[in-house]
Amino acid sequence: MSIVIAGSVAIDNVKTPTETQNGLLGGSASYAALAASIFCKPAHIVGIVGHDFPKEHLDMLAARGVSLDGIEHSPQESFTWTGEYFNDMNTRTTHKVGINVLENWLPKVPEAVRSAAKVAVLANMSPDNQLQTLEQCTGAEFIAADTMDLWIEIANERLHEVLKKIDLLVINDGEAKEFAGTTNLITAGRRLQEKGPRYVVVKRGEHGSYLFGPGAQDFFSCSAYPLPSVFDPTGAGDSFLGGLAGWLAANGKSKPTFDDLKTAVVHGSVTASFTCEAFSTRRLQSVTADDVAARIAELKNYTSFA
Ligand code: AMP
């Protein structure tokens, strides 16, 4: 089953309490497509890069099974993001965003992918870009989307339009509370479902994630894989989404049951744990489906009891 992933393809500059690294591969679509490709090849990425985008980043994505047919090349500068993490690695500040190529971008899903992709991922980008992508995904049977505080604040109405058209929203805890107007996460998840998506996943960083399904009893609490050290959590959320959707596509689950979604969430969560282990995509880009399966087996052991 084919999968398409649209979003940002970025040059990131990341500072942690111990290290600063510049010119890194970043972007919501880069992480999500790379994560999806662990399970489902090719993973069709849709994005735009500028003249300054390092070729080695694109070569790496292609080598991992990400199809670059949907990557547009612009004479402008690439989208850039500069951020800093503080002591506990949970607090992040964005220092600078260079919108550049994303300013007037109109996503173009390759003709051959439009009807073929049964699973569509709208990774973090403007709700306008998410809706433009969606219009072209004529064959999509399962649509998953991510968003961020910026769009909740400046494009709230358009984001509500997105929510009416998707099956799954994946959002982090702080943003879920802000969007739903409550400080209670369970209420937030349920309120977000009322805005459209049958399924909502609330990511809670190192504390795991909550999955909400259509039935009153459809609730699943997924633990995060316990990592002893976190080097760079950038892209963990995007990797979660990509891993989750890639697992669905690889297993032909474009009309998943709640139990399918639970398994997909576990795969997304464990996939994201690898992303945190090195800067940028450096750990994620060598992860195999067997690596994920081994961590899932461990996690099962850590979280089940008689
Ligand atoms: P995450 O850590 O999962 O929130 O994702 C971080 C990635 O999102 C970075 O690699 C950034 O390049 C990318 N990013 C940051 N801000 C934006 C934005 N406004 N639109 C699209 N992508 C963004």
mmCIF file of C-alpha atoms and ligand atoms in Angstrom:
data_model
loop_
_atom_site.group_PDB
_atom_site.id
_atom_site.type_symbol
_atom_site.label_atom_id
_atom_site.label_comp_id
_atom_site.label_asym_id
_atom_site.label_seq_id
_atom_site.Cartn_x
_atom_site.Cartn_y
_atom_site.Cartn_z
ATOM 1 C CA MET A 1 0.000 0.000 0.000
ATOM 2 C CA SER A 2 1.330 3.406 -1.002
ATOM 3 C CA ILE A 3 1.885 6.348 1.375
ATOM 4 C CA VAL A 4 2.380 10.061 0.732
ATOM 5 C CA ILE A 5 3.870 12.506 3.251
ATOM 6 C CA ALA A 6 3.789 16.274 2.771
ATOM 7 C CA GLY A 7 5.394 18.915 4.962
ATOM 8 C CA SER A 8 8.535 20.946 5.482
ATOM 9 C CA VAL A 9 12.007 19.909 4.359
ATOM 10 C CA ALA A 10 14.359 22.088 6.336
ATOM 11 C CA ILE A 11 17.856 23.081 7.277
ATOM 12 C CA ASP A 12 17.904 23.085 11.080
ATOM 13 C CA ASN A 13 20.332 24.673 13.523
ATOM 14 C CA VAL A 14 20.009 23.055 16.930
ATOM 15 C CA LYS A 15 21.504 23.993 20.285
ATOM 16 C CA THR A 16 21.322 21.704 23.320
ATOM 17 C CA PRO A 17 22.860 22.322 26.768
ATOM 18 C CA THR A 18 26.006 20.489 25.628
ATOM 19 C CA GLU A 19 26.335 21.043 21.884
ATOM 20 C CA THR A 20 25.402 23.181 18.889
ATOM 21 C CA GLN A 21 25.048 21.785 15.382
ATOM 22 C CA ASN A 22 24.186 23.711 12.237
ATOM 23 C CA GLY A 23 23.127 22.810 8.704
ATOM 24 C CA LEU A 24 21.280 19.706 9.851
ATOM 25 C CA LEU A 25 18.580 17.913 7.918
ATOM 26 C CA GLY A 26 15.266 18.887 9.473
ATOM 27 C CA GLY A 27 11.656 19.449 8.569
ATOM 28 C CA SER A 28 8.433 17.717 9.462
ATOM 29 C CA ALA A 29 8.232 15.806 6.165
ATOM 30 C CA SER A 30 11.872 14.684 6.278
ATOM 31 C CA TYR A 31 11.457 13.040 9.671
ATOM 32 C CA ALA A 32 7.996 11.654 8.921
ATOM 33 C CA ALA A 33 8.973 10.205 5.527
ATOM 34 C CA LEU A 34 12.161 8.688 6.889
ATOM 35 C CA ALA A 35 10.198 7.099 9.752
ATOM 36 C CA ALA A 36 7.496 5.815 7.372
ATOM 37 C CA SER A 37 10.150 4.322 5.089
ATOM 38 C CA ILE A 38 11.273 2.011 7.894
ATOM 39 C CA PHE A 39 8.026 0.108 7.309
ATOM 40 C CA CYS A 40 6.834 1.108 3.852
ATOM 41 C CA LYS A 41 8.986 1.696 0.778
ATOM 42 C CA PRO A 42 8.843 3.846 -1.186
ATOM 43 C CA ALA A 43 7.485 6.593 1.054
ATOM 44 C CA HIS A 44 6.499 9.440 -1.261
ATOM 45 C CA ILE A 45 7.575 12.799 0.150
ATOM 46 C CA VAL A 46 6.098 16.128 -1.009
ATOM 47 C CA GLY A 47 8.067 19.259 -0.145
ATOM 48 C CA ILE A 48 10.222 22.089 -1.448
ATOM 49 C CA VAL A 49 13.931 22.868 -1.068
ATOM 50 C CA GLY A 50 16.027 25.848 -2.080
ATOM 51 C CA HIS A 51 19.276 26.198 -4.044
ATOM 52 C CA ASP A 52 21.269 25.959 -0.797
ATOM 53 C CA PHE A 53 19.860 22.600 0.292
ATOM 54 C CA PRO A 54 22.654 20.045 0.844
ATOM 55 C CA LYS A 55 22.490 17.308 -1.764
ATOM 56 C CA GLU A 56 23.711 14.733 0.738
ATOM 57 C CA HIS A 57 20.479 15.085 2.730
ATOM 58 C CA LEU A 58 18.380 14.260 -0.322
ATOM 59 C CA ASP A 59 20.713 11.411 -1.276
ATOM 60 C CA MET A 60 20.330 9.921 2.196
ATOM 61 C CA LEU A 61 16.510 10.091 2.008
ATOM 62 C CA ALA A 62 16.539 8.417 -1.416
ATOM 63 C CA ALA A 63 18.915 5.712 -0.202
ATOM 64 C CA ARG A 64 16.525 4.914 2.622
ATOM 65 C CA GLY A 65 13.563 4.410 0.263
ATOM 66 C CA VAL A 66 12.014 7.879 0.266
ATOM 67 C CA SER A 67 10.804 8.741 -3.235
ATOM 68 C CA LEU A 68 11.839 12.320 -4.074
ATOM 69 C CA ASP A 69 9.540 12.775 -7.102
ATOM 70 C CA GLY A 70 7.414 15.205 -5.061
ATOM 71 C CA ILE A 71 10.362 17.409 -4.055
ATOM 72 C CA GLU A 72 10.296 20.755 -5.822
ATOM 73 C CA HIS A 73 13.584 22.638 -6.319
ATOM 74 C CA SER A 74 13.399 26.417 -5.984
ATOM 75 C CA PRO A 75 15.995 29.115 -6.736
ATOM 76 C CA GLN A 76 15.124 30.710 -3.374
ATOM 77 C CA GLU A 77 16.663 29.799 -0.025
ATOM 78 C CA SER A 78 15.534 26.725 1.886
ATOM 79 C CA PHE A 79 13.230 26.809 4.873
ATOM 80 C CA THR A 80 15.365 27.059 8.012
ATOM 81 C CA TRP A 81 14.627 26.559 11.680
ATOM 82 C CA THR A 82 16.888 27.472 14.590
ATOM 83 C CA GLY A 83 16.012 26.234 18.059
ATOM 84 C CA GLU A 84 17.444 25.643 21.495
ATOM 85 C CA TYR A 85 16.747 23.077 24.204
ATOM 86 C CA PHE A 86 17.263 23.765 27.881
ATOM 87 C CA ASN A 87 18.336 21.582 30.791
ATOM 88 C CA ASP A 88 15.588 18.957 30.919
ATOM 89 C CA MET A 89 15.419 18.768 27.077
ATOM 90 C CA ASN A 90 11.646 19.222 27.301
ATOM 91 C CA THR A 91 11.703 22.999 27.041
ATOM 92 C CA ARG A 92 12.397 24.344 23.574
ATOM 93 C CA THR A 93 12.674 27.869 22.247
ATOM 94 C CA THR A 94 12.527 28.734 18.562
ATOM 95 C CA HIS A 95 15.113 31.455 17.889
ATOM 96 C CA LYS A 96 14.599 31.939 14.176
ATOM 97 C CA VAL A 97 12.421 30.698 11.338
ATOM 98 C CA GLY A 98 13.377 31.419 7.721
ATOM 99 C CA ILE A 99 10.154 30.795 5.804
ATOM 100 C CA ASN A 100 11.894 31.383 2.434
ATOM 101 C CA VAL A 101 10.706 28.710 -0.051
ATOM 102 C CA LEU A 102 7.600 27.993 2.019
ATOM 103 C CA GLU A 103 6.336 31.564 1.604
ATOM 104 C CA ASN A 104 4.328 30.989 -1.584
ATOM 105 C CA TRP A 105 4.604 27.232 -1.832
ATOM 106 C CA LEU A 106 1.851 25.272 -3.476
ATOM 107 C CA PRO A 107 2.428 21.572 -2.744
ATOM 108 C CA LYS A 108 2.335 19.343 -5.813
ATOM 109 C CA VAL A 109 1.608 15.665 -5.321
ATOM 110 C CA PRO A 110 3.057 13.711 -8.276
ATOM 111 C CA GLU A 111 0.354 12.558 -10.705
ATOM 112 C CA ALA A 112 1.163 8.872 -10.209
ATOM 113 C CA VAL A 113 0.860 9.172 -6.415
ATOM 114 C CA ARG A 114 -2.467 11.051 -6.255
ATOM 115 C CA SER A 115 -4.807 8.098 -6.620
ATOM 116 C CA ALA A 116 -2.303 5.415 -5.586
ATOM 117 C CA ALA A 117 -1.559 6.649 -2.054
ATOM 118 C CA LYS A 118 -4.120 5.149 0.316
ATOM 119 C CA VAL A 119 -2.516 6.670 3.408
ATOM 120 C CA ALA A 120 -1.787 10.418 3.418
ATOM 121 C CA VAL A 121 0.233 12.263 6.036
ATOM 122 C CA LEU A 122 -0.113 16.018 6.407
ATOM 123 C CA ALA A 123 2.945 16.703 8.515
ATOM 124 C CA ASN A 124 3.387 20.059 10.226
ATOM 125 C CA MET A 125 2.951 22.912 7.710
ATOM 126 C CA SER A 126 0.401 25.659 7.257
ATOM 127 C CA PRO A 127 -3.232 24.508 7.213
ATOM 128 C CA ASP A 128 -3.469 26.075 3.715
ATOM 129 C CA ASN A 129 -0.691 23.773 2.515
ATOM 130 C CA GLN A 130 -2.370 20.842 4.266
ATOM 131 C CA LEU A 131 -5.670 21.540 2.494
ATOM 132 C CA GLN A 132 -3.908 22.033 -0.875
ATOM 133 C CA THR A 133 -2.198 18.670 -0.451
ATOM 134 C CA LEU A 134 -5.406 16.969 0.556
ATOM 135 C CA GLU A 135 -7.258 18.170 -2.543
ATOM 136 C CA GLN A 136 -4.738 16.267 -4.650
ATOM 137 C CA CYS A 137 -4.787 13.051 -2.603
ATOM 138 C CA THR A 138 -7.796 11.644 -4.407
ATOM 139 C CA GLY A 139 -7.125 8.021 -3.443
ATOM 140 C CA ALA A 140 -6.451 8.599 0.254
ATOM 141 C CA GLU A 141 -8.537 6.383 2.542
ATOM 142 C CA PHE A 142 -6.765 7.340 5.766
ATOM 143 C CA ILE A 143 -5.525 10.860 6.418
ATOM 144 C CA ALA A 144 -3.378 11.768 9.421
ATOM 145 C CA ALA A 145 -2.276 15.304 10.294
ATOM 146 C CA ASP A 146 -0.069 17.131 12.746
ATOM 147 C CA THR A 147 -0.076 20.806 13.663
ATOM 148 C CA MET A 148 1.603 23.276 16.037
ATOM 149 C CA ASP A 149 0.858 26.257 18.276
ATOM 150 C CA LEU A 150 1.700 28.743 15.503
ATOM 151 C CA TRP A 151 -1.191 27.528 13.305
ATOM 152 C CA ILE A 152 -3.575 27.251 16.266
ATOM 153 C CA GLU A 153 -2.865 30.941 16.864
ATOM 154 C CA ILE A 154 -2.651 32.455 13.365
ATOM 155 C CA ALA A 155 -4.704 30.096 11.156
ATOM 156 C CA ASN A 156 -7.329 28.741 13.530
ATOM 157 C CA GLU A 157 -10.225 28.773 11.054
ATOM 158 C CA ARG A 158 -8.294 26.992 8.305
ATOM 159 C CA LEU A 159 -7.048 24.463 10.863
ATOM 160 C CA HIS A 160 -10.656 23.714 11.773
ATOM 161 C CA GLU A 161 -11.299 23.011 8.071
ATOM 162 C CA VAL A 162 -8.388 20.552 8.078
ATOM 163 C CA LEU A 163 -9.817 18.790 11.130
ATOM 164 C CA LYS A 164 -13.125 18.170 9.350
ATOM 165 C CA LYS A 165 -11.315 16.280 6.584
ATOM 166 C CA ILE A 166 -8.901 14.038 8.466
ATOM 167 C CA ASP A 167 -9.170 10.694 10.246
ATOM 168 C CA LEU A 168 -6.417 11.240 12.800
ATOM 169 C CA LEU A 169 -4.933 14.286 14.491
ATOM 170 C CA VAL A 170 -1.565 13.837 16.207
ATOM 171 C CA ILE A 171 -0.750 16.749 18.495
ATOM 172 C CA ASN A 172 1.443 17.370 21.527
ATOM 173 C CA ASP A 173 -0.007 17.828 24.996
ATOM 174 C CA GLY A 174 0.513 21.578 25.403
ATOM 175 C CA GLU A 175 -0.932 22.293 21.984
ATOM 176 C CA ALA A 176 -3.894 19.955 22.586
ATOM 177 C CA LYS A 177 -4.773 21.874 25.748
ATOM 178 C CA GLU A 178 -4.383 25.241 24.001
ATOM 179 C CA PHE A 179 -6.461 24.160 21.003
ATOM 180 C CA ALA A 180 -9.228 22.569 23.080
ATOM 181 C CA GLY A 181 -9.290 25.346 25.695
ATOM 182 C CA THR A 182 -8.849 23.079 28.728
ATOM 183 C CA THR A 183 -6.084 22.086 31.102
ATOM 184 C CA ASN A 184 -7.302 18.460 31.259
ATOM 185 C CA LEU A 185 -5.707 16.197 28.647
ATOM 186 C CA ILE A 186 -8.535 13.659 28.507
ATOM 187 C CA THR A 187 -11.083 16.411 27.962
ATOM 188 C CA ALA A 188 -8.763 17.955 25.378
ATOM 189 C CA GLY A 189 -8.529 14.695 23.393
ATOM 190 C CA ARG A 190 -12.302 14.231 23.394
ATOM 191 C CA ARG A 191 -12.943 17.880 22.455
ATOM 192 C CA LEU A 192 -10.523 17.639 19.539
ATOM 193 C CA GLN A 193 -12.439 14.588 18.252
ATOM 194 C CA GLU A 194 -15.599 16.706 18.271
ATOM 195 C CA LYS A 195 -13.887 19.035 15.791
ATOM 196 C CA GLY A 196 -13.739 16.229 13.194
ATOM 197 C CA PRO A 197 -11.163 13.426 13.443
ATOM 198 C CA ARG A 198 -12.375 9.972 14.564
ATOM 199 C CA TYR A 199 -8.997 9.438 16.195
ATOM 200 C CA VAL A 200 -6.782 11.781 18.195
ATOM 201 C CA VAL A 201 -3.316 11.056 19.543
ATOM 202 C CA VAL A 202 -1.955 13.352 22.231
ATOM 203 C CA LYS A 203 1.839 13.082 22.512
ATOM 204 C CA ARG A 204 3.217 13.553 26.010
ATOM 205 C CA GLY A 205 6.937 13.502 25.269
ATOM 206 C CA GLU A 206 8.875 11.263 27.630
ATOM 207 C CA HIS A 207 5.590 10.378 29.372
ATOM 208 C CA GLY A 208 4.136 8.560 26.359
ATOM 209 C CA SER A 209 0.931 9.225 24.457
ATOM 210 C CA TYR A 210 -2.845 8.893 24.639
ATOM 211 C CA LEU A 211 -4.975 7.528 21.799
ATOM 212 C CA PHE A 212 -8.666 8.414 21.655
ATOM 213 C CA GLY A 213 -11.026 6.437 19.383
ATOM 214 C CA PRO A 214 -14.681 6.787 18.418
ATOM 215 C CA GLY A 215 -16.214 4.677 21.234
ATOM 216 C CA ALA A 216 -16.501 5.917 24.823
ATOM 217 C CA GLN A 217 -14.187 3.073 25.915
ATOM 218 C CA ASP A 218 -11.751 3.591 23.037
ATOM 219 C CA PHE A 219 -8.808 4.941 24.973
ATOM 220 C CA PHE A 220 -5.234 3.686 24.989
ATOM 221 C CA SER A 221 -2.289 4.888 27.046
ATOM 222 C CA CYS A 222 1.044 4.140 25.347
ATOM 223 C CA SER A 223 4.250 4.370 27.349
ATOM 224 C CA ALA A 224 7.302 6.013 25.894
ATOM 225 C CA TYR A 225 10.317 3.760 25.461
ATOM 226 C CA PRO A 226 12.524 4.597 28.474
ATOM 227 C CA LEU A 227 15.629 6.274 27.062
ATOM 228 C CA PRO A 228 18.529 6.828 29.460
ATOM 229 C CA SER A 229 19.744 9.893 27.546
ATOM 230 C CA VAL A 230 18.254 12.279 25.016
ATOM 231 C CA PHE A 231 20.591 14.071 22.612
ATOM 232 C CA ASP A 232 18.146 15.963 20.385
ATOM 233 C CA PRO A 233 14.372 15.497 20.509
ATOM 234 C CA THR A 234 13.819 17.577 17.345
ATOM 235 C CA GLY A 235 11.561 15.695 14.976
ATOM 236 C CA ALA A 236 10.401 13.138 17.523
ATOM 237 C CA GLY A 237 6.782 14.161 16.943
ATOM 238 C CA ASP A 238 7.158 13.945 13.167
ATOM 239 C CA SER A 239 8.868 10.551 13.478
ATOM 240 C CA PHE A 240 5.992 9.369 15.674
ATOM 241 C CA LEU A 241 3.471 10.370 13.016
ATOM 242 C CA GLY A 242 5.510 8.908 10.151
ATOM 243 C CA GLY A 243 6.180 5.636 11.961
ATOM 244 C CA LEU A 244 2.515 5.274 12.889
ATOM 245 C CA ALA A 245 1.276 5.961 9.339
ATOM 246 C CA GLY A 246 4.049 3.914 7.710
ATOM 247 C CA TRP A 247 3.083 0.906 9.799
ATOM 248 C CA LEU A 248 -0.581 1.298 8.756
ATOM 249 C CA ALA A 249 0.364 1.521 5.067
ATOM 250 C CA ALA A 250 2.795 -1.392 5.237
ATOM 251 C CA ASN A 251 0.089 -3.576 6.731
ATOM 252 C CA GLY A 252 -2.698 -2.532 4.353
ATOM 253 C CA LYS A 253 -4.599 -0.771 7.144
ATOM 254 C CA SER A 254 -6.109 2.214 5.378
ATOM 255 C CA LYS A 255 -9.373 1.474 7.196
ATOM 256 C CA PRO A 256 -7.929 0.602 10.607
ATOM 257 C CA THR A 257 -9.810 -0.656 13.630
ATOM 258 C CA PHE A 258 -9.118 0.810 17.052
ATOM 259 C CA ASP A 259 -6.861 -2.178 17.808
ATOM 260 C CA ASP A 260 -4.917 -1.491 14.583
ATOM 261 C CA LEU A 261 -4.474 2.108 15.698
ATOM 262 C CA LYS A 262 -3.143 0.954 19.072
ATOM 263 C CA THR A 263 -0.470 -1.122 17.338
ATOM 264 C CA ALA A 264 0.310 1.763 14.988
ATOM 265 C CA VAL A 265 0.722 4.148 17.942
ATOM 266 C CA VAL A 266 3.174 1.778 19.615
ATOM 267 C CA HIS A 267 5.203 1.642 16.387
ATOM 268 C CA GLY A 268 5.140 5.442 16.090
ATOM 269 C CA SER A 269 6.168 5.908 19.699
ATOM 270 C CA VAL A 270 9.093 3.492 19.527
ATOM 271 C CA THR A 271 10.229 4.891 16.158
ATOM 272 C CA ALA A 272 10.337 8.356 17.752
ATOM 273 C CA SER A 273 12.555 7.084 20.559
ATOM 274 C CA PHE A 274 15.370 6.462 18.052
ATOM 275 C CA THR A 275 15.144 10.029 16.743
ATOM 276 C CA CYS A 276 16.012 11.409 20.194
ATOM 277 C CA GLU A 277 19.244 9.434 20.387
ATOM 278 C CA ALA A 278 21.298 11.619 18.045
ATOM 279 C CA PHE A 279 21.169 15.009 16.361
ATOM 280 C CA SER A 280 18.859 15.421 13.384
ATOM 281 C CA THR A 281 18.001 12.174 11.574
ATOM 282 C CA ARG A 282 21.376 10.556 12.272
ATOM 283 C CA ARG A 283 20.014 7.711 14.376
ATOM 284 C CA LEU A 284 16.678 7.355 12.612
ATOM 285 C CA GLN A 285 18.331 6.914 9.235
ATOM 286 C CA SER A 286 19.841 3.567 10.172
ATOM 287 C CA VAL A 287 16.855 2.107 12.034
ATOM 288 C CA THR A 288 15.264 -1.083 10.685
ATOM 289 C CA ALA A 289 11.840 -2.621 11.284
ATOM 290 C CA ASP A 290 13.634 -5.292 13.348
ATOM 291 C CA ASP A 291 15.136 -2.611 15.609
ATOM 292 C CA VAL A 292 11.642 -1.244 16.216
ATOM 293 C CA ALA A 293 10.248 -4.734 16.856
ATOM 294 C CA ALA A 294 12.981 -5.431 19.424
ATOM 295 C CA ARG A 295 12.164 -2.247 21.364
ATOM 296 C CA ILE A 296 8.447 -3.007 21.211
ATOM 297 C CA ALA A 297 9.127 -6.409 22.770
ATOM 298 C CA GLU A 298 11.083 -4.709 25.552
ATOM 299 C CA LEU A 299 8.343 -2.132 26.078
ATOM 300 C CA LYS A 300 5.744 -4.901 26.346
ATOM 301 C CA ASN A 301 7.801 -6.459 29.070
ATOM 302 C CA TYR A 302 8.170 -3.149 30.921
ATOM 303 C CA THR A 303 4.470 -2.271 30.802
ATOM 304 C CA SER A 304 2.499 -5.508 31.245
ATOM 305 C CA PHE A 305 1.721 -7.126 34.570
ATOM 306 C CA ALA A 306 -0.194 -10.143 35.859
HETATM 307 P P1 AMP B 1 9.097 18.503 16.117
HETATM 308 O O1 AMP B 1 10.318 18.432 16.979
HETATM 309 O O2 AMP B 1 8.447 17.160 15.905
HETATM 310 O O3 AMP B 1 8.146 19.547 16.571
HETATM 311 O O4 AMP B 1 9.590 18.941 14.649
HETATM 312 C C1 AMP B 1 10.666 19.793 14.451
HETATM 313 C C2 AMP B 1 10.826 20.064 12.973
HETATM 314 O O5 AMP B 1 9.781 20.909 12.514
HETATM 315 C C3 AMP B 1 12.128 20.812 12.684
HETATM 316 O O6 AMP B 1 12.986 19.963 11.951
HETATM 317 C C4 AMP B 1 11.718 22.053 11.899
HETATM 318 O O7 AMP B 1 12.480 22.205 10.715
HETATM 319 C C5 AMP B 1 10.260 21.835 11.577
HETATM 320 N N1 AMP B 1 9.477 23.070 11.750
HETATM 321 C C6 AMP B 1 9.620 24.000 12.736
HETATM 322 N N2 AMP B 1 8.728 25.018 12.560
HETATM 323 C C7 AMP B 1 8.019 24.731 11.432
HETATM 324 C C8 AMP B 1 6.962 25.383 10.710
HETATM 325 N N3 AMP B 1 6.472 26.576 11.093
HETATM 326 N N4 AMP B 1 6.474 24.784 9.602
HETATM 327 C C9 AMP B 1 6.975 23.603 9.199
HETATM 328 N N5 AMP B 1 7.961 22.933 9.823
HETATM 329 C C10 AMP B 1 8.490 23.475 10.926
#
